[in-house]
Amino acid sequence: MEDEKTLKTMPRLDESLLTHIPPFSKLGLTEIREILDQASSRRYGEGVAVFSEGGDADRFFMLLDGYIRVIRITETGEQVISLHIPSGQLFGIARALGRDTYPATAVTASEAIILSWPTSLWDRFVIDYDGFSTETYKIVGKRVGEMNMRLVEMATQQVEQRVANALMRLINQTGRKVEDGIEVDFPITRQDLSEMTATTLHTVSRLLSGWEKQGLIKSRRKRIVVTNPHGLMLLSQQR
Amino acid sequence: MEDEKTLKTMPRLDESLLTHIPPFSKLGLTEIREILDQASSRRYGEGVAVFSEGGDADRFFMLLDGYIRVIRITETGEQVISLHIPSGQLFGIARALGRDTYPATAVTASEAIILSWPTSLWDRFVIDYDGFSTETYKIVGKRVGEMNMRLVEMATQQVEQRVANALMRLINQTGRKVEDGIEVDFPITRQDLSEMTATTLHTVSRLLSGWEKQGLIKSRRKRIVVTNPHGLMLLSQQR
DNA sequence: AGAAAAGGTTGCGCCAGAACAACGTTCGAT
DNA sequence: ATCGAACGTTGTTCTGGCGCAACCTTTTCT
């Protein structure tokens, strides 16, 4: 769980890694080259903490491949998953929100490849690269919007709707087409889903069993395939 | 509820209005003068919508006096209060998050005096006034932090704790000292509190009655005085 | 291979708090 | 002063889903 910092600066990162990613997509190749030359790259195993709540926000990150879960832990030890980050997004950008410690913990939900830069470079990026700031805040805006949606959901919806919603969101954002439907693209347990929807793993298990009987999903250990997205959507909206 | 736009440009707004307010406090008097000269000022009655969810984000606002409630309304017509904004803060800054419509509705929780500028000036402010952007994002960061806290609360705490928390937050952020304690500085109903904490007005009423019997608070219609903040805090933390 | 750990299922009892209901109180309008 | 609307209280009933428990299945470790 401890992340021993083995930051290796890869001698040659391919420019094409970034050319289609929002905060960089408006930049020229030379600029992207500059940015990459200052980045560290690292592979993380599944379930590893990239940074921890309260820690010094000394670096910011870009997820090249894999998935990241942003979690918070309460005084009583319960976990709450506040966000999933798909590949191609910046995260740990405390600096952009005027913070100097990380407000939450980031854990890899699957194997991941992550670029990072020292936070001291943030201001330089903002100044030097046109559009970088604007594009970044669009991402922030989206995340704020998502959090807001979840707040409203938690305040007004029943457990079944919330879990259905969470699952829909997962397959929309991180779904991968498989033969009989769309599969959540990283290992996910009942417990994880319960921590995303403020319920217990038991309730999630019962719901998934029910849905499987209705032919909406198929699931095996840590894997969920949604075979009938439309049916699931109806569930998430009903009432 | 409809707000007929009677935007009057006040001939002389006092510079001292802004000199101690974060995004402006680092600016010189001439810069503040410039900013004020471009602002419209308006008084709003209680319970008036300043802008509405989904509406064109054509202006951004600064609350000079009073309180603003940021609400969202679900398909089924339920309200959820997602934020209270105290005087001295910017709001409706959709532009800062790369949005071109307002993501929520802002309603005055009390009489209010509000400055506003056309959104087109936002970029100009960011460019022209040093530190404006940074200070603004600190505010955004704080709000994101608050939303996150509420998410965790809703996911892990019982109703009693949530309501106690909400009340603590209200008196900390907007409290006004009165003879026998600290009073919430704007009219607030049981319904309002229930919309902040995802419960019903009945449950809130019962809780407040209980707390009053325990000597923690005193309340009359639309007014709540916390007479024993420490005791309330214990409640909000317990378990 | 065998054991242990992690993940998943299912049954059952219980209770916090929602839903429903009826009534009291305060405020503002005329 | 009267009336109606908004706000608040309190009693009773009912249920979603949590807590607890027992057990099964798959994966990982040695």
CSV table of C-alpha atoms in Angstrom, one decimal, chain A:
chain,number,residue,atom,x,y,z
A,1,MET,CA,0.0,0.0,0.0
A,2,GLU,CA,3.0,2.3,0.6
A,3,ASP,CA,4.3,3.8,-2.6
A,4,GLU,CA,8.0,3.9,-2.6
A,5,LYS,CA,8.8,6.6,-5.0
A,6,THR,CA,10.7,5.0,-7.9
A,7,LEU,CA,10.2,7.9,-10.3
A,8,LYS,CA,12.0,7.2,-13.4
A,9,THR,CA,12.2,9.8,-16.1
A,10,MET,CA,11.7,7.8,-19.2
A,11,PRO,CA,14.2,8.9,-21.8
A,12,ARG,CA,11.7,9.0,-24.7
A,13,LEU,CA,8.0,9.4,-24.2
A,14,ASP,CA,6.0,9.4,-27.4
A,15,GLU,CA,4.4,12.8,-28.2
A,16,SER,CA,1.3,11.1,-29.5
A,17,LEU,CA,0.4,10.1,-25.9
A,18,LEU,CA,-0.8,13.6,-25.2
A,19,THR,CA,-1.8,15.1,-28.6
A,20,HIS,CA,-5.4,14.1,-28.2
A,21,ILE,CA,-5.8,14.8,-24.5
A,22,PRO,CA,-7.8,18.0,-23.7
A,23,PRO,CA,-5.5,20.2,-21.8
A,24,PHE,CA,-2.7,19.5,-24.3
A,25,SER,CA,-4.6,19.0,-27.5
A,26,LYS,CA,-4.3,22.7,-28.4
A,27,LEU,CA,-0.6,22.7,-28.1
A,28,GLY,CA,2.1,22.2,-30.7
A,29,LEU,CA,4.5,19.3,-30.9
A,30,THR,CA,7.4,21.2,-29.5
A,31,GLU,CA,5.4,22.3,-26.5
A,32,ILE,CA,4.3,18.8,-25.8
A,33,ARG,CA,7.9,17.7,-26.1
A,34,GLU,CA,8.9,20.2,-23.5
A,35,ILE,CA,6.1,19.1,-21.2
A,36,LEU,CA,6.9,15.4,-21.6
A,37,ASP,CA,10.6,16.0,-21.0
A,38,GLN,CA,9.8,17.3,-17.5
A,39,ALA,CA,7.4,14.5,-16.7
A,40,SER,CA,8.1,11.4,-14.7
A,41,SER,CA,6.4,8.2,-15.7
A,42,ARG,CA,5.6,5.2,-13.6
A,43,ARG,CA,3.6,2.0,-13.6
A,44,TYR,CA,1.4,1.2,-10.6
A,45,GLY,CA,-0.1,-2.1,-9.6
A,46,GLU,CA,-3.8,-2.5,-8.7
A,47,GLY,CA,-4.9,-1.0,-5.4
A,48,VAL,CA,-1.9,1.2,-4.8
A,49,ALA,CA,-2.2,4.7,-3.3
A,50,VAL,CA,-0.8,7.3,-5.7
A,51,PHE,CA,-1.2,10.1,-3.1
A,52,SER,CA,-3.0,10.4,0.2
A,53,GLU,CA,-5.4,12.8,1.8
A,54,GLY,CA,-3.7,15.5,3.7
A,55,GLY,CA,-0.3,14.8,2.0
A,56,ASP,CA,1.8,17.6,0.6
A,57,ALA,CA,0.5,18.4,-2.9
A,58,ASP,CA,4.0,18.3,-4.3
A,59,ARG,CA,3.1,16.7,-7.7
A,60,PHE,CA,0.2,16.6,-10.1
A,61,PHE,CA,-0.6,13.7,-12.3
A,62,MET,CA,-2.0,12.5,-15.6
A,63,LEU,CA,-3.4,9.1,-16.0
A,64,LEU,CA,-2.2,7.6,-19.3
A,65,ASP,CA,-3.7,4.1,-18.8
A,66,GLY,CA,-5.9,2.4,-16.2
A,67,TYR,CA,-8.3,3.8,-13.7
A,68,ILE,CA,-8.1,5.8,-10.6
A,69,ARG,CA,-10.5,5.9,-7.7
A,70,VAL,CA,-10.6,9.0,-5.5
A,71,ILE,CA,-11.6,8.0,-2.0
A,72,ARG,CA,-12.1,9.6,1.4
A,73,ILE,CA,-11.9,7.8,4.7
A,74,THR,CA,-14.0,8.8,7.7
A,75,GLU,CA,-12.9,9.0,11.3
A,76,THR,CA,-14.6,5.6,11.9
A,77,GLY,CA,-12.7,4.0,9.1
A,78,GLU,CA,-15.4,3.8,6.4
A,79,GLN,CA,-14.4,4.5,2.9
A,80,VAL,CA,-16.4,6.7,0.5
A,81,ILE,CA,-15.6,6.6,-3.2
A,82,SER,CA,-16.1,10.1,-4.4
A,83,LEU,CA,-15.0,9.8,-8.0
A,84,HIS,CA,-13.6,7.5,-10.7
A,85,ILE,CA,-11.1,8.9,-13.1
A,86,PRO,CA,-10.7,7.4,-16.6
A,87,SER,CA,-7.5,7.4,-18.5
A,88,GLY,CA,-6.5,10.6,-20.3
A,89,GLN,CA,-7.3,12.9,-17.4
A,90,LEU,CA,-5.3,15.0,-15.0
A,91,PHE,CA,-5.8,14.4,-11.3
A,92,GLY,CA,-4.3,15.5,-8.1
A,93,ILE,CA,-4.4,19.0,-9.3
A,94,ALA,CA,-4.8,20.5,-5.8
A,95,ARG,CA,-2.9,23.5,-7.0
A,96,ALA,CA,-5.6,24.4,-9.5
A,97,LEU,CA,-8.0,24.8,-6.5
A,98,GLY,CA,-5.6,26.8,-4.4
A,99,ARG,CA,-4.8,24.0,-2.0
A,100,ASP,CA,-1.4,22.8,-0.9
A,101,THR,CA,-2.4,19.4,0.4
A,102,TYR,CA,-4.4,16.7,-1.4
A,103,PRO,CA,-8.0,16.8,-0.3
A,104,ALA,CA,-8.5,13.0,-0.9
A,105,THR,CA,-6.7,9.8,-1.6
A,106,ALA,CA,-6.1,8.5,-5.1
A,107,VAL,CA,-5.9,4.7,-5.5
A,108,THR,CA,-5.4,2.7,-8.6
A,109,ALA,CA,-8.5,0.7,-9.5
A,110,SER,CA,-6.5,-1.3,-12.0
A,111,GLU,CA,-3.0,-1.4,-13.2
A,112,ALA,CA,-2.1,2.1,-14.3
A,113,ILE,CA,0.5,4.1,-16.1
A,114,ILE,CA,0.8,7.6,-14.7
A,115,LEU,CA,2.8,10.7,-15.7
A,116,SER,CA,3.5,13.3,-13.0
A,117,TRP,CA,5.1,16.7,-12.7
A,118,PRO,CA,6.2,18.7,-9.7
A,119,THR,CA,3.6,21.1,-8.6
A,120,SER,CA,6.1,23.9,-9.0
A,121,LEU,CA,5.6,23.5,-12.8
A,122,TRP,CA,1.9,24.1,-12.6
A,123,ASP,CA,2.0,27.9,-12.7
A,124,ARG,CA,4.6,27.7,-15.6
A,125,PHE,CA,2.2,25.4,-17.6
A,126,VAL,CA,-0.6,27.8,-17.0
A,127,ILE,CA,1.4,30.8,-18.1
A,128,ASP,CA,3.3,29.2,-21.0
A,129,TYR,CA,0.7,27.1,-22.6
A,130,ASP,CA,-2.3,28.8,-24.0
A,131,GLY,CA,-5.6,27.1,-23.3
A,132,PHE,CA,-4.1,24.8,-20.7
A,133,SER,CA,-5.8,26.6,-17.9
A,134,THR,CA,-9.2,26.9,-19.6
A,135,GLU,CA,-9.2,23.2,-20.6
A,136,THR,CA,-8.2,22.2,-17.1
A,137,TYR,CA,-11.1,24.1,-15.5
A,138,LYS,CA,-13.5,22.5,-17.9
A,139,ILE,CA,-12.5,19.2,-16.4
A,140,VAL,CA,-12.9,20.6,-12.9
A,141,GLY,CA,-16.3,21.9,-13.9
A,142,LYS,CA,-17.3,18.4,-15.0
A,143,ARG,CA,-16.2,16.8,-11.8
A,144,VAL,CA,-18.0,19.4,-9.8
A,145,GLY,CA,-21.1,18.7,-11.8
A,146,GLU,CA,-20.8,15.0,-11.2
A,147,MET,CA,-20.4,15.5,-7.5
A,148,ASN,CA,-23.4,17.7,-7.5
A,149,MET,CA,-25.5,15.0,-9.3
A,150,ARG,CA,-24.4,12.4,-6.8
A,151,LEU,CA,-25.4,14.7,-3.9
A,152,VAL,CA,-28.9,15.2,-5.4
A,153,GLU,CA,-29.2,11.4,-6.0
A,154,MET,CA,-28.2,10.5,-2.5
A,155,ALA,CA,-30.7,13.0,-1.2
A,156,THR,CA,-33.6,11.9,-3.3
A,157,GLN,CA,-33.3,8.4,-4.7
A,158,GLN,CA,-33.7,4.9,-3.3
A,159,VAL,CA,-30.8,2.5,-3.0
A,160,GLU,CA,-31.8,0.6,-6.2
A,161,GLN,CA,-31.9,3.7,-8.3
A,162,ARG,CA,-28.5,4.9,-6.9
A,163,VAL,CA,-26.8,1.6,-7.6
A,164,ALA,CA,-28.3,1.4,-11.1
A,165,ASN,CA,-27.2,5.0,-11.7
A,166,ALA,CA,-23.6,4.3,-10.5
A,167,LEU,CA,-23.4,1.2,-12.8
A,168,MET,CA,-24.7,3.2,-15.7
A,169,ARG,CA,-22.2,5.9,-15.1
A,170,LEU,CA,-19.4,3.3,-14.9
A,171,ILE,CA,-20.2,1.7,-18.2
A,172,ASN,CA,-20.7,5.0,-19.9
A,173,GLN,CA,-17.4,6.4,-18.7
A,174,THR,CA,-15.3,3.4,-18.6
A,175,GLY,CA,-17.3,0.7,-20.3
A,176,ARG,CA,-15.7,-1.8,-22.8
A,177,LYS,CA,-17.8,-3.6,-25.4
A,178,VAL,CA,-17.8,-7.4,-25.0
A,179,GLU,CA,-19.7,-10.0,-26.9
A,180,ASP,CA,-22.9,-10.0,-24.7
A,181,GLY,CA,-22.9,-6.4,-23.6
A,182,ILE,CA,-20.8,-3.7,-22.0
A,183,GLU,CA,-18.4,-4.5,-19.3
A,184,VAL,CA,-17.0,-2.3,-16.5
A,185,ASP,CA,-13.4,-2.0,-17.6
A,186,PHE,CA,-11.7,-2.6,-14.3
A,187,PRO,CA,-12.1,-5.1,-11.4
A,188,ILE,CA,-15.0,-4.0,-9.2
A,189,THR,CA,-16.4,-5.6,-6.1
A,190,ARG,CA,-19.8,-5.4,-4.4
A,191,GLN,CA,-18.1,-3.5,-1.7
A,192,ASP,CA,-16.8,-0.9,-4.1
A,193,LEU,CA,-20.2,-0.3,-5.5
A,194,SER,CA,-21.6,0.0,-2.0
A,195,GLU,CA,-19.0,2.6,-1.2
A,196,MET,CA,-20.0,4.6,-4.3
A,197,THR,CA,-23.7,4.6,-3.4
A,198,ALA,CA,-23.8,4.8,0.4
A,199,THR,CA,-25.2,1.4,1.1
A,200,THR,CA,-23.9,-2.0,2.2
A,201,LEU,CA,-22.2,-4.8,0.1
A,202,HIS,CA,-25.1,-7.1,1.1
A,203,THR,CA,-27.7,-4.8,-0.5
A,204,VAL,CA,-25.6,-4.4,-3.6
A,205,SER,CA,-25.2,-8.2,-3.8
A,206,ARG,CA,-29.0,-8.7,-3.6
A,207,LEU,CA,-29.7,-6.1,-6.2
A,208,LEU,CA,-27.1,-7.5,-8.7
A,209,SER,CA,-28.5,-11.0,-8.1
A,210,GLY,CA,-32.0,-9.7,-8.9
A,211,TRP,CA,-30.9,-7.9,-12.0
A,212,GLU,CA,-29.0,-11.0,-13.2
A,213,LYS,CA,-32.2,-13.0,-12.8
A,214,GLN,CA,-34.0,-10.4,-14.9
A,215,GLY,CA,-31.4,-10.6,-17.6
A,216,LEU,CA,-30.1,-7.1,-17.2
A,217,ILE,CA,-26.6,-8.0,-16.3
A,218,LYS,CA,-24.1,-10.8,-16.0
A,219,SER,CA,-21.6,-10.9,-13.3
A,220,ARG,CA,-18.7,-12.9,-12.1
A,221,ARG,CA,-16.3,-12.2,-9.3
A,222,LYS,CA,-15.0,-8.6,-9.7
A,223,ARG,CA,-16.5,-8.3,-13.2
A,224,ILE,CA,-19.9,-6.9,-14.2
A,225,VAL,CA,-21.3,-7.0,-17.8
A,226,VAL,CA,-24.4,-5.0,-18.5
A,227,THR,CA,-26.3,-6.9,-21.1
A,228,ASN,CA,-29.4,-4.6,-21.2
A,229,PRO,CA,-28.3,-1.0,-20.6
A,230,HIS,CA,-31.7,0.3,-21.6
A,231,GLY,CA,-33.5,-1.8,-19.0
A,232,LEU,CA,-31.0,-0.7,-16.4
A,233,MET,CA,-31.5,2.9,-17.3
A,234,LEU,CA,-35.3,2.5,-16.8
A,235,LEU,CA,-34.6,1.2,-13.3
A,236,SER,CA,-32.3,4.1,-12.5
A,237,GLN,CA,-34.9,6.6,-13.6
A,238,GLN,CA,-38.1,5.1,-12.3
A,239,ARG,CA,-40.3,6.6,-9.6
